[in-house]
Tab-separated table of C-alpha atoms in Angstrom:
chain	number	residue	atom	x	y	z
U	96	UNK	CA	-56.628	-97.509	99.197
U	97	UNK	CA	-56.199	-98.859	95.740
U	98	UNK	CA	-52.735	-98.915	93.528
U	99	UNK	CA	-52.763	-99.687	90.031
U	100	UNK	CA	-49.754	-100.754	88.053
U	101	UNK	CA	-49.268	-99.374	84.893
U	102	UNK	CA	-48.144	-102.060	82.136
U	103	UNK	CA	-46.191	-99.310	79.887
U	104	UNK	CA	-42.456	-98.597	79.890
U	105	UNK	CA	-41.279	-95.391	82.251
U	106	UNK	CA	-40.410	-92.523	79.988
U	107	UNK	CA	-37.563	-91.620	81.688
U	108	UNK	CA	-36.239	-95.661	81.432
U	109	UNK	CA	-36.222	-96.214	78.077
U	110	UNK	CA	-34.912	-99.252	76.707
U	111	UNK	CA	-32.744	-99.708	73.416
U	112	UNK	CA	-34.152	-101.658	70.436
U	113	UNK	CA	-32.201	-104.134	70.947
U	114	UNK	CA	-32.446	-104.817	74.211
U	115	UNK	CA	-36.436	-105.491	73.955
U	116	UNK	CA	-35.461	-107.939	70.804
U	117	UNK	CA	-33.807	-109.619	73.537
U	118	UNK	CA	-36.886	-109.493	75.710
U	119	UNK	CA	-38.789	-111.013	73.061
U	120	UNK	CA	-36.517	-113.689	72.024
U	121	UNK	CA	-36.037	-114.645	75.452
U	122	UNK	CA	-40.009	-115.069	75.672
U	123	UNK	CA	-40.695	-117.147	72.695
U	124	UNK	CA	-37.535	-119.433	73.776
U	125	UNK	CA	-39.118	-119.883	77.410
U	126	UNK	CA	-42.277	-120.741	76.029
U	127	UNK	CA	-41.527	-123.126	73.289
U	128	UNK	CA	-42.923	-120.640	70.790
U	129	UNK	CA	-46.873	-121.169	72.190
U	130	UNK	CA	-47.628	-117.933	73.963
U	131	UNK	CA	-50.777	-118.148	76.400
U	132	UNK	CA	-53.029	-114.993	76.588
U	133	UNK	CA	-51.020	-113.599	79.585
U	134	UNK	CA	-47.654	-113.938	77.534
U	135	UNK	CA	-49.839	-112.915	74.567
U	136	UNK	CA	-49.959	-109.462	76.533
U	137	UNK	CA	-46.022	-109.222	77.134
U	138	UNK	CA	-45.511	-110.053	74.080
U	139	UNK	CA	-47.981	-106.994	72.725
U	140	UNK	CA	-46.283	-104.799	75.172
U	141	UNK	CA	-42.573	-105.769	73.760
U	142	UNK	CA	-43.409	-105.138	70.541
U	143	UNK	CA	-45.133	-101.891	71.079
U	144	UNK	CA	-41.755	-100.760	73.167
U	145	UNK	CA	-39.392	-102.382	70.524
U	146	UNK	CA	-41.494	-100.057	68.089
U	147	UNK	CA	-41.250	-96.928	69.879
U	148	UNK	CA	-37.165	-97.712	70.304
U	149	UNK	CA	-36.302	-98.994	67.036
U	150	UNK	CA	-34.575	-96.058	64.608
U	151	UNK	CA	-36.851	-95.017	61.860
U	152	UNK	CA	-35.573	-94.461	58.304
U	153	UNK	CA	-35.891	-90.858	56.826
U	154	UNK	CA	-39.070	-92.509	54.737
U	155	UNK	CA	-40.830	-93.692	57.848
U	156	UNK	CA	-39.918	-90.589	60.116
U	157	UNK	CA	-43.263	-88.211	59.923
């Protein structure tokens, strides 16, 4: 049988802003600021989680 692993963020876990930043600062300090294409990745998937998190002002809300 095969399992897969999905690489996006539970729905029903969601994370504050804030505490992705965190994520991301704590990935660019543990690798010197030189991401390789793995941490590339992460880093792609923080973002697009600290995105989806982050409060949007009344001129960004759709």
């Amino acid at each position: 049988m095969l399992h897969t692993m999905s690489t996006t963020p539970e729905t029903d876990s969601v994370r504050s802003a804030a505490d992705v930043n965190e994520e991301i600062r704590a990935l660019w300090f543990r690798t010197g600021g030189t991401l390789s294409m793995e941490e590339r990745r992460e880093y792609q998937r923080l973002v697009l989680e600290w995105a989806e998190a982050a409060p949007q002002s009344p001129t960004q809300a759709a």
